[in-house]
XYZ file of C-alpha atoms in Angstrom:
193
model
C 129.485 40.529 -15.892
C 126.174 38.925 -15.302
C 127.010 38.642 -11.595
C 127.696 42.333 -11.258
C 124.386 43.198 -12.862
C 122.487 40.942 -10.464
C 124.411 42.231 -7.494
C 123.285 45.794 -8.198
C 119.780 44.577 -8.870
C 119.756 43.169 -5.428
C 119.428 46.740 -4.131
C 115.805 46.803 -5.490
C 114.378 46.190 -1.956
C 115.924 49.273 -0.668
C 114.372 51.337 -3.519
C 111.041 49.555 -2.850
C 111.259 50.505 0.835
C 111.848 54.180 -0.027
C 109.029 54.273 -2.676
C 106.691 52.392 -0.411
C 107.199 54.863 2.384
C 106.884 58.005 -0.020
C 104.030 56.759 -2.206
C 102.074 54.270 -0.177
C 102.869 55.707 3.246
C 103.622 52.091 4.144
C 106.162 51.525 6.891
C 107.598 48.259 8.064
C 109.067 47.334 11.451
C 112.591 48.434 12.072
C 114.108 44.813 11.826
C 112.844 44.676 8.194
C 114.740 47.850 7.260
C 117.795 46.548 9.060
C 117.808 43.393 6.791
C 118.510 45.937 3.922
C 121.803 47.011 5.470
C 123.739 43.776 4.581
C 122.320 43.864 1.069
C 123.527 47.456 0.469
C 126.843 46.581 2.178
C 127.170 43.488 0.004
C 126.458 45.427 -3.147
C 129.061 47.990 -2.191
C 131.719 45.372 -1.557
C 130.977 43.456 -4.824
C 130.885 46.643 -6.748
C 134.279 48.023 -5.707
C 135.812 44.686 -6.445
C 134.216 44.069 -9.877
C 136.792 44.196 -12.711
C 134.236 44.937 -15.312
C 132.668 47.785 -13.310
C 131.394 50.729 -15.497
C 129.179 53.504 -14.344
C 127.119 53.034 -17.396
C 126.278 49.406 -16.346
C 125.700 50.445 -12.757
C 123.289 53.284 -13.950
C 121.303 51.016 -16.204
C 121.036 48.355 -13.478
C 119.843 51.129 -11.084
C 117.349 52.456 -13.651
C 116.085 48.907 -13.951
C 115.721 48.753 -10.109
C 113.748 51.950 -10.089
C 111.492 50.680 -12.800
C 110.846 47.374 -11.079
C 110.254 48.916 -7.762
C 107.920 51.534 -9.234
C 106.009 48.766 -10.983
C 105.577 46.994 -7.695
C 104.536 50.090 -5.858
C 102.103 51.186 -8.480
C 100.762 47.649 -8.830
C 100.321 47.393 -5.100
C 98.592 50.719 -4.854
C 96.154 49.784 -7.642
C 95.622 46.277 -6.320
C 94.802 47.685 -2.882
C 92.171 50.038 -4.356
C 90.494 47.234 -6.324
C 89.761 49.561 -9.170
C 87.212 48.159 -11.642
C 85.117 44.991 -11.512
C 87.742 42.455 -12.721
C 91.008 44.045 -12.000
C 92.795 41.148 -10.432
C 96.488 40.990 -9.922
C 96.814 38.977 -13.241
C 94.705 41.529 -15.222
C 96.492 44.439 -13.761
C 99.925 43.008 -14.811
C 98.436 42.459 -18.334
C 97.280 45.974 -18.616
C 100.548 47.367 -17.248
C 102.467 45.178 -19.773
C 100.328 46.404 -22.702
C 100.698 50.024 -21.678
C 104.403 49.710 -21.227
C 104.756 48.028 -24.645
C 102.731 50.713 -26.446
C 104.773 53.442 -24.659
C 108.234 51.862 -25.348
C 107.881 50.265 -28.687
C 108.013 53.604 -30.677
C 111.042 54.755 -28.595
C 112.679 51.358 -29.087
C 111.905 51.331 -32.895
C 113.422 54.790 -33.173
C 116.599 53.918 -31.345
C 117.059 50.374 -32.616
C 115.153 50.225 -35.898
C 118.092 50.099 -38.199
C 119.637 47.323 -36.185
C 116.442 45.360 -36.327
C 116.378 45.511 -40.038
C 119.976 44.444 -40.522
C 119.623 41.648 -38.044
C 116.310 40.381 -39.619
C 117.930 40.338 -43.094
C 120.921 38.402 -41.628
C 118.576 35.914 -39.984
C 116.557 35.364 -43.175
C 119.713 34.978 -45.369
C 121.150 32.361 -42.944
C 117.699 30.499 -42.783
C 117.587 31.158 -38.870
C 114.561 33.326 -38.741
C 112.074 30.493 -37.697
C 114.364 29.372 -34.893
C 114.714 32.981 -33.782
C 110.948 33.633 -33.801
C 110.242 30.435 -31.838
C 112.968 31.197 -29.325
C 111.721 34.719 -28.849
C 108.070 33.485 -28.323
C 109.045 30.916 -25.847
C 111.312 33.329 -23.957
C 108.578 35.945 -23.955
C 105.920 33.578 -22.743
C 108.000 32.130 -19.915
C 109.169 35.698 -18.806
C 105.595 37.001 -18.832
C 104.333 33.910 -16.877
C 107.102 34.393 -14.344
C 106.185 38.087 -13.925
C 102.483 37.378 -13.688
C 103.092 34.840 -10.961
C 105.326 37.399 -9.266
C 102.574 40.000 -9.467
C 99.987 37.565 -8.023
C 102.410 37.107 -5.076
C 102.664 40.868 -4.727
C 98.901 40.955 -4.192
C 99.411 39.061 -0.978
C 102.572 40.738 0.454
C 104.313 44.111 1.038
C 106.268 45.453 -1.927
C 109.539 45.478 0.103
C 109.028 41.754 1.217
C 108.277 41.002 -2.448
C 111.466 42.676 -3.554
C 113.490 40.854 -0.878
C 112.119 37.518 -1.924
C 113.119 38.398 -5.517
C 116.618 38.667 -4.534
C 116.816 34.878 -3.772
C 116.608 34.203 -7.497
C 119.593 36.513 -8.075
C 121.782 34.110 -6.051
C 120.889 31.274 -8.406
C 121.487 33.531 -11.439
C 124.874 34.477 -10.246
C 125.936 30.937 -9.488
C 124.602 29.761 -12.785
C 126.483 32.447 -14.613
C 129.664 31.306 -12.895
C 129.150 27.724 -13.904
C 127.782 28.183 -17.373
C 129.730 31.202 -18.594
C 132.831 30.691 -16.441
C 132.438 34.203 -14.818
C 135.040 34.706 -12.132
C 134.459 36.642 -8.926
C 137.043 38.189 -6.533
C 136.989 37.195 -2.942
C 135.341 40.624 -2.073
C 132.818 40.205 -4.801
C 131.894 36.743 -3.509
C 131.690 38.029 0.077
C 129.493 40.972 -1.221
C 127.284 38.547 -3.017
C-alpha cells in the first residue's frame, strides 16, 4: 500500500542522524534524537499491522531511505566545503542528478530494456505516446523542481532536521492515498502513522 511505503520512508530521519554522526561528525542535542523515538515506534506499529506487508517492499523502502539520507549527507558535506566557484546548492543538486542518471541509466536499460520496448510499441500502436511523453516531462520537471528546492533548504539546515521536515509531506501523501485510492488502514496502522 502507498501508506506502508511512506510509513517506512518516515524512518529516513533516523538514518540521516546515524549518517550525519558517522560521516559529518555532526551531533544534535538529545531532545532532537528523542523526537526520532516516536517515529520509529510508529513505523513499527504500522508495519506489524499492515496487511500488504512484504519484506521485499520493506527492504526497497529502506534502500530508498538510505539513498535519500546519503544524498542529503553528501550534499551537506559538499555544500559546507563550498567546492568550486559556482557550486551553489542548486548547481550541486543538478550535478548529483546528472551523475546519478549516468550511473543508473545503463543498469536500468539492462534490467528494464525489453519492457521499455514492449511498452513503447504498445503506446505507439494505441496512439498514446504523445500524452505519455508530455506526462513524463511534466512529472520529471515538477519532481526535479521539488527536489531542487528541498536541496536549497538543506543548505540552510542540518540533514536530520531536513529529513524530519520531509516527513510532514508523507502525512499528506498517506491521507491522499486513503482518499484517492481508497486504501484502508488498521487502527494500529493509523496510530503508528
